[in-house]
Coordinates of C-alpha atoms and ligand atoms in Angstrom, one line a residue:
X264 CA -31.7 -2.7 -11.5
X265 CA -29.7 0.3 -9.1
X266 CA -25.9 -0.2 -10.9
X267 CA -23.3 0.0 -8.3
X268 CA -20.1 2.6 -8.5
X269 CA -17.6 2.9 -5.8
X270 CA -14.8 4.2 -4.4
X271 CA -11.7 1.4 -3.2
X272 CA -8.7 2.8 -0.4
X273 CA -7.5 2.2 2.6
X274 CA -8.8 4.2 4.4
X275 CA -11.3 6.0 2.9
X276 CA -13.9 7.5 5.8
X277 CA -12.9 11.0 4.9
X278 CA -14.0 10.7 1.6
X279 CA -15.9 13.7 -0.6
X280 CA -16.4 11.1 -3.5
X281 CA -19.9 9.2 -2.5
X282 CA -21.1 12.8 -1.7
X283 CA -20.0 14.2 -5.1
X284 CA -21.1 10.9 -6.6
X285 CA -24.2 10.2 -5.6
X286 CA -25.4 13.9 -5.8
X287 CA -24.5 13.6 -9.9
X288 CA -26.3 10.4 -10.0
X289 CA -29.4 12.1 -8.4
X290 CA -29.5 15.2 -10.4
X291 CA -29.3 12.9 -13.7
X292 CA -31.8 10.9 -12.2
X293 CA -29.7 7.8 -12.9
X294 CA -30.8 4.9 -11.1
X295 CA -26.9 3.8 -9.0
X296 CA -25.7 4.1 -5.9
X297 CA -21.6 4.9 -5.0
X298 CA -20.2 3.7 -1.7
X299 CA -17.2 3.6 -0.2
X300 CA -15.3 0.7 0.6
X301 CA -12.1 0.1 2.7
X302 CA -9.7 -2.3 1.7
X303 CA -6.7 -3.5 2.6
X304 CA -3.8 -3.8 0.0
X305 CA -3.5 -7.5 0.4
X306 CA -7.7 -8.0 -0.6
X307 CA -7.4 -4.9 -3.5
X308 CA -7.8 -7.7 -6.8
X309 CA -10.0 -10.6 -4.4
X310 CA -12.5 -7.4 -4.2
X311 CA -12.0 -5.8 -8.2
X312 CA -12.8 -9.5 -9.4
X313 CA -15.4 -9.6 -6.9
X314 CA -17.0 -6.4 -8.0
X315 CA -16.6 -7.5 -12.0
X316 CA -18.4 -10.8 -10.9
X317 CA -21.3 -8.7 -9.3
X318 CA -21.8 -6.6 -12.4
X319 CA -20.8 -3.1 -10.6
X320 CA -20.1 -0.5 -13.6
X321 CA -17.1 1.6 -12.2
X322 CA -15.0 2.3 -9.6
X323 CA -12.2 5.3 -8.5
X324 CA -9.5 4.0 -6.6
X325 CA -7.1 6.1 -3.6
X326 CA -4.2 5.7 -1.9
X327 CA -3.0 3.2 -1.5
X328 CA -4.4 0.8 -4.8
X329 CA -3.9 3.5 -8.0
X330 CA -0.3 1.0 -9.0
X331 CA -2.1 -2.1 -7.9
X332 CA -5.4 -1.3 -9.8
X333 CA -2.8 -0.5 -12.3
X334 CA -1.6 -3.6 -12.4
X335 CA -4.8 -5.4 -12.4
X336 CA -6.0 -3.5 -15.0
X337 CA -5.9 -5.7 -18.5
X338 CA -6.1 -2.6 -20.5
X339 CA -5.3 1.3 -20.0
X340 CA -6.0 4.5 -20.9
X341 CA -3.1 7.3 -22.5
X342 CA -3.6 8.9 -19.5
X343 CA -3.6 5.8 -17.0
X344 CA 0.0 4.7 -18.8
X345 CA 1.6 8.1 -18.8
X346 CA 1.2 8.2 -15.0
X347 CA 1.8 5.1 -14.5
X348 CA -1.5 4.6 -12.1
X349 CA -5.0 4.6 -12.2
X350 CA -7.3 6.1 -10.2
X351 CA -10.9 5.2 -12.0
X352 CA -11.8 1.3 -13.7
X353 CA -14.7 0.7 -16.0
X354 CA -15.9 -2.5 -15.7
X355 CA -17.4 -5.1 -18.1
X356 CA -20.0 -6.9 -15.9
X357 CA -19.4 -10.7 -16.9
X358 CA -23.4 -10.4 -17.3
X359 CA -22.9 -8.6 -20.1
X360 CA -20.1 -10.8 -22.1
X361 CA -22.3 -11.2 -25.1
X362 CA -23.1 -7.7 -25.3
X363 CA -20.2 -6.3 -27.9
X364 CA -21.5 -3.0 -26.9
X365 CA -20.7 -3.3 -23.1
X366 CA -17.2 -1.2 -22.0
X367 CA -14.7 -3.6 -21.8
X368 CA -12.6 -3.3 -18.7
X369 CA -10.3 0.0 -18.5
X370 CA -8.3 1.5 -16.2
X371 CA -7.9 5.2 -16.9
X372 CA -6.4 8.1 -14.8
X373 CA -8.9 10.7 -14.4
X374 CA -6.2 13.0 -12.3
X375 CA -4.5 13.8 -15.6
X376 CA -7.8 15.3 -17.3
X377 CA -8.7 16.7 -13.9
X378 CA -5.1 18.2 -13.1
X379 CA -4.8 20.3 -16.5
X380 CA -9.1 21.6 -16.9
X381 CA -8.4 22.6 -13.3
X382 CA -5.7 25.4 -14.4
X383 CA -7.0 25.9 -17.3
X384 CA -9.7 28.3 -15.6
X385 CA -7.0 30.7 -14.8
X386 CA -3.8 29.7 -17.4
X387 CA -5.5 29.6 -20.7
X388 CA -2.5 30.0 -22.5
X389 CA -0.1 26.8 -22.0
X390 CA 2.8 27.1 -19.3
X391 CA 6.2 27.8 -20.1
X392 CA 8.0 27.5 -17.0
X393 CA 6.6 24.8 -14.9
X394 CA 8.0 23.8 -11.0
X395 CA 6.6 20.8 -9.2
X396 CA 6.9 20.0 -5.5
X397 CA 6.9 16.5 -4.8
X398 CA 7.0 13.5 -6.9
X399 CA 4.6 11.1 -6.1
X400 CA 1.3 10.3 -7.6
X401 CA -0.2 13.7 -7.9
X402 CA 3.2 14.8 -9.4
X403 CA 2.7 12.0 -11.6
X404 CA -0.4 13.0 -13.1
X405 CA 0.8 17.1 -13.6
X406 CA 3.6 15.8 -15.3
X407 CA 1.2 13.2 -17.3
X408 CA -0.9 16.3 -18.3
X409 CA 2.2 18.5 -19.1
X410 CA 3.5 15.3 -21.6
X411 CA -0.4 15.2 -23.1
X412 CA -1.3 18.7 -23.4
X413 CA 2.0 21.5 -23.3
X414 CA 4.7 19.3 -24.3
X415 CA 7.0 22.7 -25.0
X416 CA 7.0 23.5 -20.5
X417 CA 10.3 23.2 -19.0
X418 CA 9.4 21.5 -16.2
X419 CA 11.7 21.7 -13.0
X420 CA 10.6 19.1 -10.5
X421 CA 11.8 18.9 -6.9
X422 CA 11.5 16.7 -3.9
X423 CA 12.9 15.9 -0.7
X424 CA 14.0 12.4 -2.1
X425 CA 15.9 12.7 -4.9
X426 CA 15.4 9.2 -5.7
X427 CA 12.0 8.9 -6.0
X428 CA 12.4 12.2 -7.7
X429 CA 14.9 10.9 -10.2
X430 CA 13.1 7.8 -11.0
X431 CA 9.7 10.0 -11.6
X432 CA 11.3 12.8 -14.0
X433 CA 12.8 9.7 -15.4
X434 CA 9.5 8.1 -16.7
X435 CA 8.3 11.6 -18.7
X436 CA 11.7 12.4 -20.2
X437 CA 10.7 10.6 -23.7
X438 CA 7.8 13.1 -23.8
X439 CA 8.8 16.7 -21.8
X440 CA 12.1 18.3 -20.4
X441 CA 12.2 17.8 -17.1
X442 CA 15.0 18.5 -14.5
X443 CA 15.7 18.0 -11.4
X444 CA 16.6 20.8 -8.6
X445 CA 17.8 19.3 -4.9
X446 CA 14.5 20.4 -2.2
X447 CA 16.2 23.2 -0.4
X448 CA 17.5 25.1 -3.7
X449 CA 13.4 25.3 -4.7
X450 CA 12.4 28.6 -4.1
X451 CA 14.8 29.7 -6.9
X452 CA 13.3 27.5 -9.5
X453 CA 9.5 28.7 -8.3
X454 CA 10.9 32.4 -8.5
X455 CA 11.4 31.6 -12.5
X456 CA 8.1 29.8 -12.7
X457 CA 5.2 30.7 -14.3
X458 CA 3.4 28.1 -13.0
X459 CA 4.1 26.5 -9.9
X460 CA 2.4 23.1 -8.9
X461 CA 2.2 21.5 -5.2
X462 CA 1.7 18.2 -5.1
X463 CA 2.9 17.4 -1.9
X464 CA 0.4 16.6 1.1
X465 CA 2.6 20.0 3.1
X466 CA -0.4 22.1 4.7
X467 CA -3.4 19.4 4.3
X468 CA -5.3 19.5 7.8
X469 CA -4.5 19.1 10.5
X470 CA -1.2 20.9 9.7
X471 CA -2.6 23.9 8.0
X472 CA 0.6 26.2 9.3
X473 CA 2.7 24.5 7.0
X474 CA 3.9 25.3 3.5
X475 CA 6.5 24.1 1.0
X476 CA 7.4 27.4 0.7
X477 CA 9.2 29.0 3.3
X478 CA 10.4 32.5 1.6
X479 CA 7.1 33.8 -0.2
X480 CA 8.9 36.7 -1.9
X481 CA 9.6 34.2 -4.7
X482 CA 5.8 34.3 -5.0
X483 CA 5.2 37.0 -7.5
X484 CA 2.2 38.8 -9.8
X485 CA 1.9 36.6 -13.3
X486 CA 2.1 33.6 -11.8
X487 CA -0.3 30.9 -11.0
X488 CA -0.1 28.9 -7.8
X489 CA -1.8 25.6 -7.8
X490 CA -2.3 23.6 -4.3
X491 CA -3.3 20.0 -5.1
X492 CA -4.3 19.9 -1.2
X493 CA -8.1 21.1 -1.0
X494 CA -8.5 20.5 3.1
X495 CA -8.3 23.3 3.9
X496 CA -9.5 25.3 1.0
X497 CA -7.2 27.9 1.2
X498 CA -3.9 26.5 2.3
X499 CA -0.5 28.3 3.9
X500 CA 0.8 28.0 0.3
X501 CA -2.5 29.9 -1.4
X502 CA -2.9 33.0 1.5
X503 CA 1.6 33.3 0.4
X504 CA 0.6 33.2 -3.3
X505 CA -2.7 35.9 -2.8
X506 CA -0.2 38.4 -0.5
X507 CA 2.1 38.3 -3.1
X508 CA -0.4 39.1 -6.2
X509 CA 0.0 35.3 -7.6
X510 CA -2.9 34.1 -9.8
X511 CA -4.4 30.4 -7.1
X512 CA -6.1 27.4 -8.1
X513 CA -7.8 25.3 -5.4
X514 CA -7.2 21.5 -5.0
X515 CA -11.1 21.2 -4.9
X516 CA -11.3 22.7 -8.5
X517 CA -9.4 19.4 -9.5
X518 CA -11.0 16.9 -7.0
X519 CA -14.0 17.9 -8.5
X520 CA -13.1 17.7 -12.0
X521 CA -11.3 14.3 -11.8
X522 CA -14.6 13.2 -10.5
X523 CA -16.9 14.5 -13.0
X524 CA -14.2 13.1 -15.8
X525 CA -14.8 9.5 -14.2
X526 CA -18.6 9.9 -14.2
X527 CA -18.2 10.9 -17.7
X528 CA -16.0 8.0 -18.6
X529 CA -18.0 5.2 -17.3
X530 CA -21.5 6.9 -17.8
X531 CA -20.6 8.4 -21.5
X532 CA -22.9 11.4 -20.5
X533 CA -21.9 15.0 -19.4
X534 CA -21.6 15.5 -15.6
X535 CA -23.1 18.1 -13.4
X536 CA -20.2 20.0 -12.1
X537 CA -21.7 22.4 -10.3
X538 CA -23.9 20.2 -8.4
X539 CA -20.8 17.7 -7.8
X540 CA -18.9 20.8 -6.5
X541 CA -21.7 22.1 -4.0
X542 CA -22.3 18.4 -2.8
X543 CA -18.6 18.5 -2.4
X544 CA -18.0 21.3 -0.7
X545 CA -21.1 20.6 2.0
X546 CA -19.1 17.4 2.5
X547 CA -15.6 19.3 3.4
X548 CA -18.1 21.5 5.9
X549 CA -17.4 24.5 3.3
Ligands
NAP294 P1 2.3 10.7 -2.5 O1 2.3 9.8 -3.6 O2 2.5 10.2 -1.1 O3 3.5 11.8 -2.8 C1 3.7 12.9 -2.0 C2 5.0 13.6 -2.3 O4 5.1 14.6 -1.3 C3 6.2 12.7 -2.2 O5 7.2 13.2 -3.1 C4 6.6 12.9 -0.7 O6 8.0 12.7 -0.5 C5 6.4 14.4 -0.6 N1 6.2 14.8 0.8 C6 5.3 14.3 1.7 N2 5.4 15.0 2.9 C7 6.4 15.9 2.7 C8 7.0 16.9 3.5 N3 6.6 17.1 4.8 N4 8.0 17.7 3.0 C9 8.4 17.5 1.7 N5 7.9 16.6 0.9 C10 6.9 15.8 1.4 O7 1.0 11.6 -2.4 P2 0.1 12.1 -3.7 O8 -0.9 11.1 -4.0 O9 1.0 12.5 -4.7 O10 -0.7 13.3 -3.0 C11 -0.1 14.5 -2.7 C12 -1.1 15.5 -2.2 O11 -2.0 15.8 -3.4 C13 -2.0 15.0 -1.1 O12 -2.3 16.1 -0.2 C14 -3.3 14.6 -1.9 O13 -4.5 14.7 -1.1 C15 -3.3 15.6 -3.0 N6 -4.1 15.2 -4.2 C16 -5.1 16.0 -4.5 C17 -5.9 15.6 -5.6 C18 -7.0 16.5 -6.0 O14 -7.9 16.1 -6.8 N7 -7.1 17.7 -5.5 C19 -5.5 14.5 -6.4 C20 -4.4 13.7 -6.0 C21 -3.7 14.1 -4.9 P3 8.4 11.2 0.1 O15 8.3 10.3 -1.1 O16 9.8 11.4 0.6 O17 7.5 10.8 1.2

C-alpha cells in the first residue's frame, strides 16, 4: 500500500519539499506519496495523532509547529533536544504496534545535520571564529551543530532582540562559548570571523535589496559566508561576500540536505541528492 509522508505548516503553498520529496521517492522507486498540508497552530497534535492513527510513516514540520511538534513528540533525537525543535517525526503506525521492528515515534531535527554537511563542502576544517545573525530557529540549529560537531568555535551571536538573543546563547552555554554582541556593533564581530552564519530571513524575496550587512568591507578573502535564505539563490549578503573574495554557501545546499537527512531517517536508505536538488531547484524556477 502507497505510505504517506508530509509536510505540516502554516502556510506552506511555497513549499520545495513535495517536489524534493516525491522526486526521491520516484527515483528509488519507493511506492509513497508526500503532500503538503496547512495547518493551523491550534489543529497541529488533532492532525499528528490523526496521521499516527492513519499509519503515515513521516512527516517534516515548518514554521510555525517545530516547538509544538516538539512538544508532542514522546521521544527526541540529540539533535531535536539541542535545538530545542523539531523539524522531521517518524512515526510508528498504530498498525504496526506488534511489530518490535517498527520505528517508534521520534522527533529529530534534521536542520542540525543539514546546517553543518552544508559548510562542510567549502570549511573542511572546523571553524574557529564563528558569528551568527539572528537567533531564532535557524540560529538554533547552527549553534546545535557547532555544540555536536566543533565544540572548540567561539561563537559570537547577535540579534536585534537581545532577549531572545540572550535566552538562545543561554540554552548552548553548557556545550560551546557563546557571547553575545548588541545588533549594530555586528560588523566588528563578522570582521574577526572565519565563518559567518545568517540566519535571519534579511534579503529572502521579495526584499532581495536587503542585507544584514550594511558595510561589506568587513567581508574579507578566508572566510566563508553562509546565507540560510535560498529565495533568491544568490542573496544581497552572497554578491557582498563574492566582491569581497569571501568563500559562499547557499541556503539551498542546506534545504536540500536537511531534506535528504529526513528521507534517510525515516526510510533507513541513502537519498538521491542530486536528484532532490534538481527537483528542487525546478521548483524555485532555478
Ligand atoms: P525565526 O525563528 O523567525 O528567526 C529569525 C531571526 O531573525 C530572529 O532572531 C529575528 O528577530 C531575526 N530577524 C527577522 N527579521 C529581521 C530584520 N529585518 N532585521 C534583523 N533581524 C531580523 O526564523 P528562522 O526559522 O530562524 O529562519 C530564518 C531564515 O532562515 C528564514 O529565511 C528561513 O527561510 C531560513 N531557513 C533556511 C533553512 C534552509 O534549509 N536553508 C532552514 C531553516 C531556516 P526577532 O526575533 O526580533 O523577530
Amino acid at each position: 500500500m502507497k505510505k504517506l509522508y508530509g509536510l505540516l505548516g502554516w502556510p506552506v503553498a511555497h513549499s520545495v519539499s513535495p517536489a524534493m520529496m516525491n522526486a526521491a521517492f520516484a527515483e528509488l522507486g519507493i511506492d509513497a506519496v508526500y503532500l503538503a498540508f496547512a495547518v493551523p497552530p491550534a489543529d497541529l497534535r488533532a492532525a499528528l495523532d490523526g496521521l499516527l492513527a492513519l499509519g503515515a510513516g513521516g512527516v517534516n514540520i515548518t514554521i510555525p509547529h517545530k516547538l509544538g511538534a516538539y512538544q508532542w513528540a514522546p521521544r527526541h533525537s540529540d539533535e531535536a533536544r539541542l535545538a530545542g525543535a523539531v523539524n522531521t517525526l517518524r512515526l510508528r503506525p498504530r498498525s504496526d504496534a506488534d511489530d518490535p521492528a517498527a520505528p517508534e515515534v521520534i522527533g529529530h531535527n534534521t536542520d542540525v545535520a543539514g546546517w553543518w554537511t552544508s559548510l562542510r563542502t567549502v570549511l573542511p576544517h572546523a571553524p574557529k571564529r564563528v558569528v551568527i545573525l539572528g537567533a531564532g530557529g535557524a540560529a538554533r540549529a547552527a549553534l546545535a551543530g557547532l555544540a555536536l560537531y566543533a565544540q572548540s568555535a567561539e561563537v559570537v551571536l547577535t540579534a536585534r532582540n537581545p532577549q531572545k538573543a540572550a535566552e538562545t546563547a543561554a540554552s548552548f552555554q553548557e556545550y560551546i562559548s557563546v557571547s553575545l554582541l548588541p545588533w549594530r556593533e555586528r560588523e566588528q564581530a563578522v570582521a574577526a570571523a572565519d565563518l559567518v552564519v545568517n540566519a535571519t530571513p534579511m534579503g529572502m524575496w521579495p526584499h532581495d535589496d536587503v542585507s544584514p550587512i550594511d558595510d561589506e568591507t568587513c567581508l574579507h578573502p578566508g572566510q566563508v559566508v553562509q546565507d540560510m535564505v535560498y529565495r533568491p539563490l544568490q542573496t544581497r549578503l552572497l554578491r557582498q561576500a563574492a566582491r569581497r573574495g569571501a568563500k559562499r554557501v547557499d541556503g539551498l545546499d542546506m534545504l536540500v540536505r536537511q531534506g535528504a537527512e529526513a528521507f534517510e531517517f525515516w526510510l533507513g536508505v541513502s537519498a538521491p541528492v542530486d536528484v532532490m536538488r534538481q527537483a528542487a531547484r525546478a521548483s524555485l524556477g532555478l
